[in-house]
Coordinates of C-alpha atoms in Angstrom, one line a residue:
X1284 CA -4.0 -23.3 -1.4
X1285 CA -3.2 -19.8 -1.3
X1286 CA -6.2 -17.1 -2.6
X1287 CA -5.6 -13.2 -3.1
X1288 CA -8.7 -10.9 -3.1
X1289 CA -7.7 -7.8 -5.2
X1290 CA -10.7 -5.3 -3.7
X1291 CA -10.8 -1.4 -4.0
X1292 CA -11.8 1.8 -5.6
X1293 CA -12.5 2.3 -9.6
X1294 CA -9.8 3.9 -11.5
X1295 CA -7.3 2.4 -8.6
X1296 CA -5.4 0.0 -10.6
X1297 CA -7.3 -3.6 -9.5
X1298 CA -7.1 -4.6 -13.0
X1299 CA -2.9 -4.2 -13.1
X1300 CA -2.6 -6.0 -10.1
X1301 CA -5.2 -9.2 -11.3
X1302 CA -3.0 -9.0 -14.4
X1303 CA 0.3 -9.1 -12.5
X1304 CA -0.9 -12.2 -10.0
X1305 CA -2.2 -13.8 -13.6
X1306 CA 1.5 -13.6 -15.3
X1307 CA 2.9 -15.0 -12.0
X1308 CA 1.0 -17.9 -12.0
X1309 CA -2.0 -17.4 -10.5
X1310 CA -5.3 -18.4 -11.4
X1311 CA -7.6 -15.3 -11.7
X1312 CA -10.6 -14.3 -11.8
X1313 CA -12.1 -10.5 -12.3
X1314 CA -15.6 -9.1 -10.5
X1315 CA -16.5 -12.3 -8.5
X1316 CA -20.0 -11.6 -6.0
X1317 CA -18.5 -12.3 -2.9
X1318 CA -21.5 -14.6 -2.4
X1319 CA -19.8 -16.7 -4.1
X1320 CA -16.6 -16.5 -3.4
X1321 CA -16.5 -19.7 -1.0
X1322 CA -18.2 -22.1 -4.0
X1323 CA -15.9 -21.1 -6.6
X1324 CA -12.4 -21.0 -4.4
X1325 CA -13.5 -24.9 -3.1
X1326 CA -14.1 -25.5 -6.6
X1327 CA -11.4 -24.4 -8.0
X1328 CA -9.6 -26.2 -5.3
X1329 CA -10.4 -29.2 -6.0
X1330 CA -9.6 -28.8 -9.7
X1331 CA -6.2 -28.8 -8.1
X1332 CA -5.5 -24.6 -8.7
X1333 CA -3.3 -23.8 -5.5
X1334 CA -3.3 -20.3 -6.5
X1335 CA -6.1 -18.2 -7.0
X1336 CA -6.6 -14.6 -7.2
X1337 CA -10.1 -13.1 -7.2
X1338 CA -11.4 -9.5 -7.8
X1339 CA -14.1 -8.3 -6.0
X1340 CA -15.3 -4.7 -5.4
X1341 CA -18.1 -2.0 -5.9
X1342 CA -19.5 -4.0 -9.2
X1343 CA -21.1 -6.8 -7.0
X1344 CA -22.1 -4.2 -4.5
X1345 CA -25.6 -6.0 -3.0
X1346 CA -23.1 -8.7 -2.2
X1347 CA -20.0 -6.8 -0.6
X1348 CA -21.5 -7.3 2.9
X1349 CA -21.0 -11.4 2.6
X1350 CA -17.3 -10.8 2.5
X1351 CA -16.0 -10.5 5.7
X1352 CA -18.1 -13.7 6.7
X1353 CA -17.1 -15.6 3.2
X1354 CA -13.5 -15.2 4.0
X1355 CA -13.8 -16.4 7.7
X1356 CA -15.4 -19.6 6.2
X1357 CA -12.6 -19.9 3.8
X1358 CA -10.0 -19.7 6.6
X1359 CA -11.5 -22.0 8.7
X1360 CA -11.3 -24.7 5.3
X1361 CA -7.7 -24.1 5.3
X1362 CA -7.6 -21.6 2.4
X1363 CA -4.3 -18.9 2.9
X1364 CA -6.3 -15.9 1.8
X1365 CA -4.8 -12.4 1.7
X1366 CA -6.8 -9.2 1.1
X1367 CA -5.2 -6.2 -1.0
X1368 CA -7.3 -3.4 -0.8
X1369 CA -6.2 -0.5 -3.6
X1370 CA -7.3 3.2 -2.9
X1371 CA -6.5 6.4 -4.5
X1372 CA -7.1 10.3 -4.0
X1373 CA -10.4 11.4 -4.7
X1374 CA -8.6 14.1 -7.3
X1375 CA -6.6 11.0 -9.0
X1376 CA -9.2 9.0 -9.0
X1377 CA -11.2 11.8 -11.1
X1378 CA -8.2 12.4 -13.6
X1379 CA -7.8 8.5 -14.4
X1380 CA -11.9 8.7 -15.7
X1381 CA -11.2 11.6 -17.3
X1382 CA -8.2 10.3 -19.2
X1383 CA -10.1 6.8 -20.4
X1384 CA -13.7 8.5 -20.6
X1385 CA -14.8 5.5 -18.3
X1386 CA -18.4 5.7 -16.5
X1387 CA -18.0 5.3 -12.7
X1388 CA -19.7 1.9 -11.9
X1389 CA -22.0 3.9 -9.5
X1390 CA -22.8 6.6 -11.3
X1391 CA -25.8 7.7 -12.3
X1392 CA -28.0 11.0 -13.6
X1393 CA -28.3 12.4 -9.9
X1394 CA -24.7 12.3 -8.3
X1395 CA -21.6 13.7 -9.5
X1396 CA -18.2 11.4 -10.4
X1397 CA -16.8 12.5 -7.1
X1398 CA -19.7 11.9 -5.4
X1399 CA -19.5 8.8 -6.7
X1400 CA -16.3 7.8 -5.3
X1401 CA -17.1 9.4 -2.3
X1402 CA -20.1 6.6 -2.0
X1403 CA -17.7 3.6 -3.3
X1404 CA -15.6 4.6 -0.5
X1405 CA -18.2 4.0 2.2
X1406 CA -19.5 1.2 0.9
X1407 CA -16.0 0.0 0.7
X1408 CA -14.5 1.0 4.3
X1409 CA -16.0 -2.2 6.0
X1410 CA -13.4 -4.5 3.2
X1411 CA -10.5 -1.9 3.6
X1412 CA -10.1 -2.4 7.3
X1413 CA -9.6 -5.9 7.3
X1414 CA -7.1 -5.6 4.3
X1415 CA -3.4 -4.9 3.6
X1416 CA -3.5 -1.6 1.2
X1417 CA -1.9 0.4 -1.3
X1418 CA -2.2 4.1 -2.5
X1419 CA -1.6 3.7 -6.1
X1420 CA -2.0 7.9 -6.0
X1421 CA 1.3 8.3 -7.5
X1422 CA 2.4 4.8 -8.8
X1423 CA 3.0 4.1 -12.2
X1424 CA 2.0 0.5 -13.3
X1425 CA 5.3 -0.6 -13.5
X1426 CA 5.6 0.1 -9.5
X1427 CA 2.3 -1.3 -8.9
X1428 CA 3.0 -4.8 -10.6
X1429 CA 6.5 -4.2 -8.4
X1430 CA 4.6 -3.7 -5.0
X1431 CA 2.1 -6.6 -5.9
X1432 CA 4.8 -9.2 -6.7
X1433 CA 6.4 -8.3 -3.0
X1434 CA 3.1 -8.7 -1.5
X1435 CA 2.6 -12.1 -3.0
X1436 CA 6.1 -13.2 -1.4
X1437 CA 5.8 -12.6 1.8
X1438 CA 5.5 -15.2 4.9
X1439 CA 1.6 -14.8 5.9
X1440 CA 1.9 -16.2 9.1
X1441 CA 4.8 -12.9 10.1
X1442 CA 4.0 -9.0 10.9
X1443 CA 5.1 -7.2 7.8
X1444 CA 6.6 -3.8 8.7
X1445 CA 6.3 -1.6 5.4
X1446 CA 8.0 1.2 5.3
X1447 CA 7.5 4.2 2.8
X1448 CA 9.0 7.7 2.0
X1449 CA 7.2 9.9 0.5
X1450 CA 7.1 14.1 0.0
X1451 CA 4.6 16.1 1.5
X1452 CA 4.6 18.4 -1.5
X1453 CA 2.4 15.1 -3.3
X1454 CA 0.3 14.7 -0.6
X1455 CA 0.1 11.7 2.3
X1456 CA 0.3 8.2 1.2
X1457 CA -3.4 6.9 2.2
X1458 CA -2.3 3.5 3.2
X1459 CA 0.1 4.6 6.5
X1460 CA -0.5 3.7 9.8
X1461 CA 2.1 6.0 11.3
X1462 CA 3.3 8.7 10.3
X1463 CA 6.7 11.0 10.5
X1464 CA 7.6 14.4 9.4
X1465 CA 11.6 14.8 8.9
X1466 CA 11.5 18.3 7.2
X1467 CA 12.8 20.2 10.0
X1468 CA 15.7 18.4 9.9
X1469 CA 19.3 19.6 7.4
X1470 CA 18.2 19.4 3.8
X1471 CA 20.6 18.2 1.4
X1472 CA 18.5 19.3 -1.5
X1473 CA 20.1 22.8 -0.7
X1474 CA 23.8 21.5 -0.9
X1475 CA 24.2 21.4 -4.6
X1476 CA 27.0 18.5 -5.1
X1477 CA 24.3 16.2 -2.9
X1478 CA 21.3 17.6 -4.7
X1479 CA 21.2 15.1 -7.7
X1480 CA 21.6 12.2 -5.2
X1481 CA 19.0 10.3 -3.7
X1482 CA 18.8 9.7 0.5
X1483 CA 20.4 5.9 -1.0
X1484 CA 24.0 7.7 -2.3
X1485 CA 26.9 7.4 0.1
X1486 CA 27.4 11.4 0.3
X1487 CA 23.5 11.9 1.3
X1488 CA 23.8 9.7 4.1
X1489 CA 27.3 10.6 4.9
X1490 CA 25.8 14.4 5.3
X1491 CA 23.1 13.2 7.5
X1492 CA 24.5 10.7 10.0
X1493 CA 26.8 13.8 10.9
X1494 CA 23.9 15.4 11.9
X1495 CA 23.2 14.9 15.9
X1496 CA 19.6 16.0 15.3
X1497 CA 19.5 13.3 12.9
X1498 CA 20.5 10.8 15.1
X1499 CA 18.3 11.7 18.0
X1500 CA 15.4 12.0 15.5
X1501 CA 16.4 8.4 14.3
X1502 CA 16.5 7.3 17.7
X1503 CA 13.1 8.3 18.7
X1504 CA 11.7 6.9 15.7
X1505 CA 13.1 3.8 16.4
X1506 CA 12.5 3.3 20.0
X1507 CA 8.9 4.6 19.3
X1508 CA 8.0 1.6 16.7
X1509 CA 10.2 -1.3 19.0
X1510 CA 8.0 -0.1 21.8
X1511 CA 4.5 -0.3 20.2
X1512 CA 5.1 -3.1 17.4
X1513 CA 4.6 -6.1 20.1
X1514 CA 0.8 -4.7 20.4
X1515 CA 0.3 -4.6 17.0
X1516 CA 1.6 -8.1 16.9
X1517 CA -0.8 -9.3 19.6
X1518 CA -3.6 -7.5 17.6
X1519 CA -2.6 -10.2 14.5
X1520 CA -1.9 -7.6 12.3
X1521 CA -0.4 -8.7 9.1
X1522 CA 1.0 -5.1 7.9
X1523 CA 2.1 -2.1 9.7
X1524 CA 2.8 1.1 7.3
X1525 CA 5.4 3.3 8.3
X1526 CA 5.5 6.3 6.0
X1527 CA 8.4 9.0 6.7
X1528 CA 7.8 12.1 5.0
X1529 CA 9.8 15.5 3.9
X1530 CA 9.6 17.9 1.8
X1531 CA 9.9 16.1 -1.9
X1532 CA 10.4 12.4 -0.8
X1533 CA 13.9 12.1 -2.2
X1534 CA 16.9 12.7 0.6
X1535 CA 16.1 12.7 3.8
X1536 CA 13.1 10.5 4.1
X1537 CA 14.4 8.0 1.7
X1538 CA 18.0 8.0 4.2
X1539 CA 15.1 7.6 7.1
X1540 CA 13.5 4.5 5.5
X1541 CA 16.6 2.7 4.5
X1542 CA 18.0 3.2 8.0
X1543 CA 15.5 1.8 9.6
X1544 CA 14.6 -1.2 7.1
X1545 CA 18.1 -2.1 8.2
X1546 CA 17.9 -2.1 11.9
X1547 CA 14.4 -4.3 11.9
X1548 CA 15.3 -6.2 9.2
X1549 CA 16.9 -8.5 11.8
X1550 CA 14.0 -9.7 13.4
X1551 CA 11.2 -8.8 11.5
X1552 CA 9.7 -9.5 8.2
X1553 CA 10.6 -5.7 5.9
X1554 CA 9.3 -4.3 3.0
X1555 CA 10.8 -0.9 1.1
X1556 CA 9.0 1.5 -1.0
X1557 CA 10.3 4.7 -2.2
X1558 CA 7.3 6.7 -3.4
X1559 CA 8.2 9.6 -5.4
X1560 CA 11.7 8.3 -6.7
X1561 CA 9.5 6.8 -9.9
X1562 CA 9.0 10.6 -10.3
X1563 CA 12.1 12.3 -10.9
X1564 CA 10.8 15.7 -11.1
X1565 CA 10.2 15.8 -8.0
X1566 CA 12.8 17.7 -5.8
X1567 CA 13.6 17.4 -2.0

């Protein structure tokens, strides 16, 4: 049996992602107590649902601190549980409740809405370290529902090395472990037959494996993660975020990610994402 727990902020999109386990075939349900979390997965179980997805956040929050213990106790039946823990900027976060005139499930007369996250966010960090996350900041639902359908089909018992592009001009995605900044390299944003590509086109990456400072900053990249990703092996993580980051997200950080999703791709278990090309304004 295989069980997701969809945790995270409000406003951060948990309700897409239930939705998108539900229409591929998953058994869900939506604000569970984690104290009884163990009950209702054995129970449903044994009504013969081999996969469940579950939603559990700052709703049941005089329950949250059974979680870490309830999903040991679920591993040690033989359940394959996976955590996705969904976060958001603080600013994002405020627009969304804004937008649908939603009341923050911690709110109340004395604290602000950002304030309010702010406190979800504490209460939460205990959940978001043991889980795999995603920075739905700039995601439209469409890529969300994308990002959680690769999740769900990946081999649990392999290191997933994510990695991510992004621009710096839309701010740091919140779920990377490492981080690299490419912007002092050439930009083909400035070259205007190359300026309408992306860093996938063959021209873009024509222009930039000429490039010698390219290559050596490709090199170290590379030689950097094969040097450290044994440890985070041996530490049983199941994701490691790479995010590569210039100036818009578009050219040279997208060139980055592809180049290197190809060379571990051999050996390792790869996921892609290409943050700001679901925003076409944006400009490298």
């Amino acid at each position: 049996m295989q069980l997701i727990v969809i945790s995270g902020l409000a406003g951060s999109g948990k309700s897409i992602a239930l939705t998108a386990l539900e229409d591929s075939g998953y058994y869900c349900v939506d604000n569970l107590p984690a104290s009884l979390l163990l009950e209702v997965t054995l129970y449903l179980k044994r009504s013969a649902h081999d996969r469940v997805a579950v939603s559990i956040d700052a709703r049941s929050r005089e329950t949250l601190p059974l979680l870490p213990q309830q999903l040991a106790d679920l591993r040690r039946q033989g359940i394959d549980v996976h955590l996705l823990f969904l976060e958001a900027k603080t600013y994002t976060l405020v627009k969304r409740f804004s937008e649908t005139r939603r009341r923050h499930p911690l709110s109340d007369d004395h604290s602000t809405l950002p304030e309010s996250i702010q406190m979800e966010r504490e209460m939460l960090r205990e959940v978001r370290n043991l889980a795999s996350r995603i920075d739905t900041s700039d995601l439209s639902a469409s890529a969300l529902r994308a990002w959680v359908r690769d999740f769900i089909g990946l081999n649990p018992a392999n290191l997933t090395l994510l990695f991510q592009s992004f621009g710096f001009k839309h701010g740091i995605p919140l779920d990377s472990d490492m981080v690299y900044d490419v912007r002092c390299l050439p930009n083909p944003h400035y070259e205007m037959r190359l300026r309408p590509l992306t860093g996938r086109d063959g021209p873009v990456i024509e222009y930039l494996d000429e490039n010698a400072d390219v290559n050596r900053m490709f090199g170290d990249i590379r030689a950097f993660i094969e040097g450290w990703l044994p440890c985070f092996i041996r530490d049983s993580r199941s994701y490691l975020t790479v995010a590569i980051g210039c100036t818009g997200g578009r050219h040279r950080s997208v060139y980055f990610v592809e180049r290197l999703a190809r060379h571990f791709a051999a050996n390792t278990q790869i996921l892609v994402r290409h943050r700001e090309l679901d925003h076409p304004e944006s400009a490298d």
